[in-house]
Every structure is written in C-alpha cells, then in structure tokens.
Amino acid sequence: MNKLKQLSQATALCALMAAGAARAGEVEVLHWWTSGGEAKAATALKATLQKQGHTWKDFAVAGGGGDSAMTVLKSRVVSGNAPAAAQIKGPSLQEWAREGVLTNVDAVAAAGKWDEVIPPVVANIMKYQGHYIAAPVNVHRVNWLWANPEALKKAGAKLPTTWDEFFVTAEALKKAGIVPVAHGGQNWQDFTVFESVALGVGGVDFYKKALVQLDPATLTGPQMEKVLATFKRIKDYTDKNAPGRDWNLATAMVIKGEAGMQLMGDWAKGEFIAAGKAPGKDFICAAAPGTQKAFTFNIDSFALFQLKNAANQKAQQDLATAIMSPEFQELFNLNKGSIPVRTGMKMDKFDDCAKQSAADFAADAKAGTLVPSIAHGMAVPAAAEGAMKDVVSQFWNSDKMTAKDAQAKLASAARTK
C-alpha cells in the first residue's frame, strides 16, 4: 500500500511539473542595452521572467543606437521568425503595427490599469487603433541644462533661466577662459539643442505645430526664424573641437570644469554620477532656458510581436506585466538614470534630479505640456526626422545659410516620406 501511495504521489508530482512546464514558455527579447546600467536592468528583467519559470532568450544587438538592431529585426520578421518583444519607440511602433505583425496586449494593460498610471500622450504612442501593442519602460527628459557650479562661480555668472540670460552667462564664461557650452557636433546632438531652443523661445503650442504636426506655415513663420537665429548664436560659445565629439566626452568637459554648461538629456546624469559627483553640489540640473513648464520626453518601449505558441504567448504577457510593475520600473530607472513611466510612484531612492524630473513629468502631464522629442525618434516618421536633422546641422555648420534659407529647407524636409 505504501508503494502504491508513493507511486501515486510521484505520478501527481510529475503531472504537476508537466503542467508547469506546459505553462512556461520562452521569451526572446531584442534590445540594444549592452553596457553599464542598461545591461544590469536587462538582467533584472530576465530574472523576473525566470522566477515565473519562463526561459529568457537574449537577443542583444549592440551599436548604432538601435539602427543595427532594426536591420536584424526586419530580416527576422520578413522570414516569419519574429522575437517575442523588440525595443522600438515612437512613430516606428505605429509603422510596425500597420504591417499587422504586432499583438494586442489590452488584457494585460487592463489588469495593470495602464490607462490610469500612464499619461494619455504617452499611452497613445503605445497604442495602435486604440489597442496597446507595446509596453513603455521609462521616461528620459531631453530638455535639461547641465552646469558646473564652480565654473559659474569662477566666471561670476548665474544659472540662466531664459535665453537672454543664457547668452549673458555664456559671455561671462568665455571671458573667464572657460568653454561656455560643451557640445558634440553630431546631427542628433545639434537637434537636441535646437528642439530645446524651439521649446524655450516658441513655447509648447509652437513646438507642437512645428515639430510634431510639421505645420508648413509654422515652419516658415517669423517665430521659427527667431528660433533658428537663437540656436545659431549658441555655436559661437562652443569650442573648435566640437565637430564629431561624442556626447559623453562633452559631458566630461562640464564634469572637469573645462566647460560651464551642456544641453543634453538626462542620460548625461549617469556620467556625473559615475564620476562620483553629487547633484546640487558638484553639478546642477535645470530645465533648459524658458522650458521650466514643459517637458520633452524620450521613451524606451518594447513592441510585442505575434506568436503562435500558447506557452510563449503567456511568457510574452508576463513580460509586459513585469515591465510595467512598480518593482521593475524602480529598479530599471535607478540603473538607467531615467524615471519611471508610471506616475504616482515613490521616488525615495532616486536622486534630486530624478525627483525633479518626476515631479515635472506629473505636472506637465496634467497641464498638457508633455511633448515628444523629435531628436530622439518620438515625434515624427523616421524619414522626415532624418531629413530635418540634416537641415539643422547644415545650418549650424554653414557660414552662408541664413535662418530664412534654413526655414525653407526645414519645411521641405518635413514633407519627406
């Protein structure tokens, strides 16, 4: 009888294990988080899925800010072998959804009350025809001004809050023998500065019309001419070695006190922190001049592809659930230097810059002053974005192109498809 009982228990245990194995699936994730805090965050997500019995298949493609990854992804999808999830953002999500290859995760979103914790302007980017097709991971604020307080003190200058003040401060730094603005002459860095000027000089409504809706009248109007003229003035306060410099090397100039200021997204904060610097003491983070009541965002997200295997579909849903969980949102963003996309989260473990960013994100979400960053692939289709970046960099680097010339070229570039 004992043997029969043991056999019965063993059979039940095997059945239970088999059922667990049937429910467990594989989740293959394409991303380009291959270094530093990003890699740590990806590992944390992997551990979360493995705890639920699923197998994590890492599909990391380094380089090119995701360009290489997108090339690989296209070939995989065309061959009918799409991963469970891929790191895609902005209007590209809608482009993939139109191809009919993404899956609907409304059930996961409803269970997690995503509509209640994600601002509508962000949620709309994650949806196609009203259905969630992607899970957002984080929020980067792009319209930041970083400054070295010692450099400002040495120059007898103050942190600028308007563009007029910015040029007064820049002039003082120049006279003190300090590079006023650390910059790297790459088209995305040029456009990062340009869109902060557009937001600060023109305001939120202007920004939306010009750089989100691509309205021809706004692009060729007097306000845009003023924006371009202001943007071009900044170049006089950069150094001759700026062309081709990577953004992190520009940040290093501010860290060392070789430069006074940098206009860059909050990934720059990671460089200060890695150098052992403390916010508020060794460096200052502030909204770019004139943009205190607005927020340009850059959001990483995972698009979820259609799968045939039921167990893998379950693993994919668990991945989406994990990405939006408060625990993962905290862990990931502490590592990446960004802030949680979920509103209403505790920010106790975050630094002062992140706390300010989160407070501003929530306030701007309520006020309707959250705007997508065109420089970082959040606002317009890729073809138009690329063409507009080229025009802005041509204007930045040309001694002959006028603001009026640049306006005409910008309006033409906005029509690129």
Coordinates of C-alpha atoms in Angstrom, one line a residue:
M1 CA 0.0 0.0 0.0
N2 CA 2.9 2.3 0.9
K3 CA 4.5 1.7 -2.5
L4 CA 1.2 2.4 -4.2
K5 CA 0.8 5.6 -2.2
Q6 CA 4.4 6.7 -3.1
L7 CA 3.8 5.8 -6.8
S8 CA 0.5 7.8 -6.7
Q9 CA 2.3 10.8 -5.2
A10 CA 5.2 10.6 -7.7
T11 CA 2.7 10.5 -10.5
A12 CA 0.8 13.5 -9.2
L13 CA 4.1 15.4 -8.8
C14 CA 5.2 14.5 -12.4
A15 CA 1.8 15.7 -13.6
L16 CA 2.2 18.9 -11.7
M17 CA 5.7 19.5 -13.1
A18 CA 4.5 18.7 -16.6
A19 CA 1.6 21.2 -16.2
G20 CA 4.1 23.8 -15.0
A21 CA 6.4 23.1 -18.0
A22 CA 3.5 23.4 -20.3
R23 CA 2.6 26.8 -19.0
A24 CA 6.2 28.0 -19.0
G25 CA 7.4 29.4 -22.3
E26 CA 10.3 31.1 -24.0
V27 CA 10.5 34.9 -24.4
E28 CA 13.1 36.1 -26.9
V29 CA 13.8 39.8 -26.4
L30 CA 15.6 42.0 -28.9
H31 CA 17.3 45.1 -27.4
W32 CA 20.5 47.2 -27.5
W33 CA 21.1 47.5 -23.8
T34 CA 24.6 46.1 -23.8
S35 CA 26.6 48.3 -21.4
G36 CA 26.6 49.6 -17.9
G37 CA 23.4 50.2 -16.1
E38 CA 21.3 49.2 -19.1
A39 CA 22.8 45.7 -19.1
K40 CA 22.1 45.4 -15.3
A41 CA 18.5 46.4 -15.9
A42 CA 18.0 43.9 -18.7
T43 CA 19.4 41.2 -16.4
A44 CA 16.8 42.2 -13.7
L45 CA 14.0 41.8 -16.3
K46 CA 15.4 38.4 -17.2
A47 CA 15.5 37.3 -13.6
T48 CA 11.9 38.3 -13.1
L49 CA 10.8 36.1 -16.1
Q50 CA 12.9 33.2 -15.0
K51 CA 11.3 33.3 -11.5
Q52 CA 8.0 32.6 -13.3
G53 CA 9.5 29.5 -14.9
H54 CA 10.0 31.1 -18.3
T55 CA 13.1 30.8 -20.4
W56 CA 14.7 34.2 -21.4
K57 CA 16.5 34.2 -24.8
D58 CA 18.6 37.3 -25.0
F59 CA 18.8 38.9 -28.5
A60 CA 21.1 41.8 -27.8
V61 CA 22.4 43.8 -30.9
A62 CA 25.0 46.4 -30.0
G63 CA 25.8 49.6 -31.8
G64 CA 24.2 52.4 -33.8
G65 CA 21.7 53.5 -31.2
G66 CA 19.4 50.7 -32.3
D67 CA 19.9 51.0 -36.1
S68 CA 21.7 47.7 -36.3
A69 CA 19.0 46.1 -34.2
M70 CA 16.3 47.3 -36.5
T71 CA 18.1 45.9 -39.5
V72 CA 18.3 42.5 -37.9
L73 CA 14.6 42.7 -36.7
K74 CA 13.4 43.4 -40.2
S75 CA 15.0 40.3 -41.6
R76 CA 13.7 38.2 -38.8
V77 CA 10.1 39.5 -39.3
V78 CA 10.2 39.1 -43.1
S79 CA 11.3 35.5 -42.6
G80 CA 8.4 34.8 -40.3
N81 CA 10.6 34.4 -37.2
A82 CA 9.9 37.4 -35.1
P83 CA 11.1 37.6 -31.5
A84 CA 8.5 37.9 -28.6
A85 CA 9.5 41.5 -28.0
A86 CA 11.7 44.2 -29.5
Q87 CA 12.9 47.6 -28.3
I88 CA 11.1 50.0 -30.6
K89 CA 9.9 53.5 -29.9
G90 CA 7.8 56.5 -31.1
P91 CA 6.1 56.5 -34.5
S92 CA 8.0 53.4 -35.5
L93 CA 5.6 51.5 -33.3
Q94 CA 2.7 52.5 -35.5
E95 CA 4.6 51.6 -38.6
W96 CA 5.2 48.1 -37.3
A97 CA 1.6 47.8 -36.2
R98 CA 0.4 48.8 -39.7
E99 CA 2.3 45.8 -41.0
G100 CA 0.0 43.6 -39.0
V101 CA 2.8 41.9 -37.1
L102 CA 2.2 43.2 -33.5
T103 CA 0.0 41.6 -30.9
N104 CA -2.7 43.2 -28.8
V105 CA -1.9 43.3 -25.0
D106 CA -5.1 45.1 -23.9
A107 CA -5.9 42.3 -21.4
V108 CA -2.5 42.9 -19.6
A109 CA -3.0 46.7 -19.8
A110 CA -6.5 46.4 -18.3
A111 CA -5.3 44.1 -15.5
G112 CA -2.4 46.5 -14.7
K113 CA -4.6 49.6 -15.1
W114 CA -2.2 51.2 -17.5
D115 CA -4.6 53.9 -18.6
E116 CA -4.7 55.1 -15.0
V117 CA -0.9 55.3 -14.5
I118 CA 0.4 56.3 -17.9
P119 CA -0.3 59.9 -19.2
P120 CA -2.5 59.8 -22.3
V121 CA 0.1 61.4 -24.6
V122 CA 2.4 58.5 -23.7
A123 CA -0.3 55.8 -23.8
N124 CA -1.4 56.9 -27.3
I125 CA 2.1 56.2 -28.6
M126 CA 1.9 52.7 -27.2
K127 CA -1.4 52.1 -28.9
Y128 CA -2.5 51.4 -32.5
Q129 CA -6.1 52.0 -33.4
G130 CA -6.9 52.2 -29.6
H131 CA -5.2 48.9 -28.7
Y132 CA -2.0 48.5 -26.7
I133 CA 0.8 47.0 -28.8
A134 CA 3.8 47.9 -26.7
A135 CA 4.9 48.3 -23.1
P136 CA 6.7 51.5 -22.0
V137 CA 9.8 51.1 -19.9
N138 CA 10.9 54.6 -18.8
V139 CA 10.9 58.3 -19.4
H140 CA 14.0 60.4 -20.3
R141 CA 13.7 64.1 -20.1
V142 CA 15.5 65.7 -23.0
N143 CA 15.2 69.5 -22.2
W144 CA 17.9 69.6 -19.5
L145 CA 20.6 72.1 -18.9
W146 CA 23.7 70.8 -17.0
A147 CA 26.1 73.2 -15.4
N148 CA 29.3 73.2 -13.3
P149 CA 28.7 75.5 -10.3
E150 CA 32.4 76.1 -9.7
A151 CA 32.8 77.2 -13.3
L152 CA 29.8 79.6 -12.9
K153 CA 31.3 80.9 -9.7
K154 CA 34.7 81.5 -11.3
A155 CA 33.0 83.5 -14.1
G156 CA 30.8 85.4 -11.7
A157 CA 27.8 84.1 -13.6
K158 CA 24.4 82.7 -12.6
L159 CA 22.5 79.7 -13.9
P160 CA 20.3 81.0 -16.8
T161 CA 16.6 80.6 -16.8
T162 CA 15.9 82.4 -20.1
W163 CA 17.8 82.5 -23.4
D164 CA 18.8 86.1 -22.9
E165 CA 20.3 85.1 -19.5
F166 CA 21.9 82.1 -21.2
F167 CA 24.0 84.4 -23.6
V168 CA 25.0 86.7 -20.7
T169 CA 26.3 83.6 -18.7
A170 CA 28.0 82.2 -21.8
E171 CA 29.8 85.5 -22.4
A172 CA 31.0 85.6 -18.8
L173 CA 32.3 82.0 -19.0
K174 CA 34.1 82.9 -22.3
K175 CA 35.8 85.9 -20.6
A176 CA 36.9 83.6 -17.7
G177 CA 38.6 81.3 -20.2
I178 CA 36.1 78.5 -19.8
V179 CA 34.3 76.9 -22.8
P180 CA 30.7 78.2 -22.3
V181 CA 28.9 75.3 -24.0
A182 CA 30.1 71.7 -24.2
H183 CA 28.8 70.2 -27.4
G184 CA 29.4 67.4 -29.8
G185 CA 28.8 68.2 -33.5
Q186 CA 26.7 65.2 -34.4
N187 CA 23.2 65.7 -36.0
W188 CA 21.2 64.3 -33.1
Q189 CA 23.2 66.5 -30.7
D190 CA 22.6 69.5 -32.8
F191 CA 18.9 68.8 -32.9
T192 CA 18.7 68.1 -29.2
V193 CA 19.9 71.7 -28.7
F194 CA 17.7 73.0 -31.4
E195 CA 14.5 71.5 -30.0
S196 CA 15.2 72.9 -26.6
V197 CA 15.6 76.4 -28.1
A198 CA 12.4 75.9 -30.1
L199 CA 10.5 75.0 -26.9
G200 CA 12.1 77.8 -24.8
V201 CA 11.7 80.5 -27.5
G202 CA 8.5 79.4 -29.1
G203 CA 6.6 77.7 -26.3
V204 CA 4.6 74.4 -26.2
D205 CA 1.9 75.3 -28.8
F206 CA 4.6 76.4 -31.3
Y207 CA 6.7 73.3 -30.6
K208 CA 3.7 71.0 -31.3
K209 CA 2.7 72.8 -34.5
A210 CA 6.3 73.0 -35.9
L211 CA 8.0 69.8 -34.6
V212 CA 5.1 67.3 -34.1
Q213 CA 2.4 68.3 -36.6
L214 CA 5.0 69.7 -39.1
D215 CA 2.7 72.6 -40.0
P216 CA 4.3 74.4 -43.1
A217 CA 3.0 77.9 -42.0
T218 CA 4.7 77.5 -38.6
L219 CA 7.9 76.1 -40.0
T220 CA 8.2 79.1 -42.4
G221 CA 6.8 81.7 -40.0
P222 CA 8.6 84.5 -38.0
Q223 CA 8.8 82.6 -34.8
M224 CA 10.8 79.8 -36.4
E225 CA 13.2 82.4 -37.8
K226 CA 13.8 83.7 -34.3
V227 CA 14.3 80.1 -33.0
L228 CA 16.9 79.4 -35.7
A229 CA 18.7 82.7 -35.1
T230 CA 18.9 82.0 -31.3
F231 CA 20.1 78.4 -32.0
K232 CA 22.9 79.6 -34.3
R233 CA 24.1 82.1 -31.7
I234 CA 25.0 79.2 -29.4
K235 CA 27.6 77.9 -31.8
D236 CA 29.8 80.9 -31.0
Y237 CA 30.1 79.6 -27.5
T238 CA 31.2 76.1 -28.3
D239 CA 34.9 75.1 -28.9
K240 CA 36.7 74.3 -32.2
N241 CA 37.0 70.6 -31.3
A242 CA 33.2 70.1 -31.0
P243 CA 32.7 68.5 -34.5
G244 CA 32.3 64.7 -34.2
R245 CA 32.7 64.7 -30.4
D246 CA 30.6 62.1 -28.6
W247 CA 28.0 63.4 -26.1
N248 CA 29.7 61.8 -23.1
L249 CA 33.0 63.5 -23.9
A250 CA 31.2 66.8 -23.9
T251 CA 29.6 65.9 -20.5
A252 CA 33.2 65.1 -19.2
M253 CA 34.2 68.7 -20.1
V254 CA 31.5 70.0 -17.7
I255 CA 32.5 67.5 -15.0
K256 CA 36.1 68.6 -15.2
G257 CA 35.2 72.3 -15.2
E258 CA 36.6 72.8 -18.7
A259 CA 33.1 73.8 -19.9
G260 CA 30.4 75.6 -18.0
M261 CA 27.2 74.2 -19.5
Q262 CA 25.7 71.4 -21.7
L263 CA 22.2 71.0 -23.2
M264 CA 21.6 67.2 -23.1
G265 CA 19.0 64.6 -22.0
D266 CA 19.2 63.1 -18.5
W267 CA 21.4 60.2 -19.6
A268 CA 24.2 62.8 -19.1
K269 CA 23.5 62.5 -15.4
G270 CA 24.9 59.0 -15.4
E271 CA 28.3 60.4 -16.4
F272 CA 28.3 62.8 -13.4
I273 CA 27.2 60.0 -11.0
A274 CA 29.8 57.6 -12.4
A275 CA 32.4 60.3 -11.8
G276 CA 31.4 60.4 -8.1
K277 CA 29.7 63.8 -8.4
A278 CA 26.6 64.8 -6.4
P279 CA 23.6 66.7 -7.9
G280 CA 23.1 70.2 -6.3
K281 CA 26.7 70.2 -5.1
D282 CA 29.1 69.2 -7.9
F283 CA 26.7 69.8 -10.8
I284 CA 23.4 71.5 -11.4
C285 CA 20.5 70.1 -13.4
A286 CA 17.9 72.5 -14.5
A287 CA 15.3 72.8 -17.3
A288 CA 16.7 74.3 -20.5
P289 CA 16.1 78.1 -20.6
G290 CA 12.5 79.0 -21.0
T291 CA 11.3 75.4 -20.7
Q292 CA 10.6 75.2 -17.0
K293 CA 6.9 74.5 -17.5
A294 CA 7.3 71.9 -20.4
F295 CA 8.9 68.5 -20.8
T296 CA 10.3 66.9 -23.9
F297 CA 10.3 63.1 -23.5
N298 CA 12.1 60.2 -24.9
I299 CA 10.6 56.8 -24.0
D300 CA 12.0 53.3 -24.4
S301 CA 9.4 50.7 -25.1
F302 CA 9.0 47.1 -26.2
A303 CA 6.8 46.2 -29.1
L304 CA 5.2 42.8 -28.7
F305 CA 5.1 40.6 -31.8
Q306 CA 2.5 38.0 -32.8
L307 CA 3.5 34.5 -31.7
K308 CA 1.9 31.1 -32.4
N309 CA 3.0 29.1 -29.4
A310 CA 0.5 29.4 -26.5
A311 CA 3.2 29.0 -23.8
N312 CA 5.3 31.6 -25.4
Q313 CA 2.3 33.9 -25.7
K314 CA 1.8 33.6 -21.9
A315 CA 5.5 34.3 -21.4
Q316 CA 5.2 37.4 -23.5
Q317 CA 2.2 38.6 -21.5
D318 CA 4.2 38.0 -18.3
L319 CA 7.0 40.1 -19.8
A320 CA 4.6 43.0 -20.5
T321 CA 3.2 42.7 -16.9
A322 CA 6.8 42.7 -15.5
I323 CA 7.9 45.7 -17.5
M324 CA 5.1 47.9 -16.1
S325 CA 5.4 46.6 -12.5
P326 CA 6.4 49.2 -9.9
E327 CA 9.3 47.0 -8.8
F328 CA 10.9 46.8 -12.2
Q329 CA 10.1 50.4 -13.1
E330 CA 12.1 51.4 -9.9
L331 CA 15.0 49.0 -10.4
F332 CA 15.4 49.7 -14.2
N333 CA 15.3 53.5 -13.9
L334 CA 17.6 53.7 -10.9
N335 CA 20.1 51.9 -13.2
K336 CA 19.5 53.9 -16.3
G337 CA 19.2 57.4 -15.0
S338 CA 15.7 57.9 -16.3
I339 CA 12.4 58.0 -14.4
P340 CA 9.5 55.5 -14.2
V341 CA 6.8 56.0 -16.8
R342 CA 4.3 55.1 -14.2
T343 CA 3.0 58.2 -12.4
G344 CA 2.5 58.2 -8.6
M345 CA 5.5 56.1 -7.7
K346 CA 7.6 56.6 -4.6
M347 CA 10.9 58.3 -5.6
D348 CA 12.7 57.9 -2.2
K349 CA 15.6 56.0 -3.7
F350 CA 16.1 58.4 -6.6
D351 CA 18.5 61.4 -6.7
D352 CA 17.3 65.1 -6.7
C353 CA 17.5 65.5 -10.5
A354 CA 15.2 62.4 -11.0
K355 CA 12.8 63.6 -8.3
Q356 CA 12.6 67.0 -10.0
S357 CA 12.1 65.3 -13.4
A358 CA 9.3 63.0 -11.9
A359 CA 7.5 66.0 -10.3
D360 CA 7.7 68.0 -13.6
F361 CA 6.6 64.9 -15.6
A362 CA 3.5 64.6 -13.5
A363 CA 2.7 68.3 -13.5
D364 CA 3.3 68.6 -17.3
A365 CA 1.1 65.5 -17.9
K366 CA -1.8 67.3 -16.1
A367 CA -1.1 70.6 -17.8
G368 CA -0.9 69.1 -21.3
T369 CA 2.7 70.3 -21.7
L370 CA 4.4 67.0 -22.3
V371 CA 5.9 67.0 -25.8
P372 CA 7.7 64.2 -27.7
S373 CA 11.4 64.7 -28.6
I374 CA 11.9 64.8 -32.4
A375 CA 15.7 64.4 -31.9
H376 CA 15.1 61.1 -30.2
G377 CA 12.6 59.4 -32.5
M378 CA 9.4 60.2 -30.6
A379 CA 7.6 62.8 -32.7
V380 CA 7.7 62.2 -36.5
P381 CA 8.3 59.4 -39.0
A382 CA 12.0 58.4 -39.4
A383 CA 12.4 59.7 -42.9
A384 CA 11.2 63.2 -42.0
E385 CA 13.2 63.2 -38.8
G386 CA 16.4 62.3 -40.6
A387 CA 15.9 65.0 -43.3
M388 CA 15.1 67.7 -40.7
K389 CA 18.2 66.7 -38.7
D390 CA 20.4 67.1 -41.7
V391 CA 19.0 70.6 -42.4
V392 CA 19.5 71.8 -38.8
S393 CA 23.1 70.5 -38.8
Q394 CA 23.8 72.1 -42.2
F395 CA 22.5 75.4 -40.8
W396 CA 24.6 75.0 -37.7
N397 CA 27.8 74.4 -39.7
S398 CA 27.3 76.9 -42.5
D399 CA 28.5 80.4 -42.5
K400 CA 26.4 81.3 -45.5
M401 CA 23.0 79.8 -44.9
T402 CA 20.5 82.3 -43.4
A403 CA 17.7 81.5 -41.0
K404 CA 15.3 82.1 -43.9
D405 CA 17.1 79.6 -46.1
A406 CA 17.1 77.1 -43.2
Q407 CA 13.3 77.6 -42.8
A408 CA 12.6 76.8 -46.4
K409 CA 14.8 73.7 -46.3
L410 CA 13.2 72.6 -43.0
A411 CA 9.7 72.8 -44.4
S412 CA 10.8 70.8 -47.5
A413 CA 12.5 68.2 -45.2
A414 CA 9.3 67.9 -43.2
R415 CA 7.5 66.5 -46.3
T416 CA 10.0 63.7 -46.7
K417 CA 8.3 60.3 -46.7

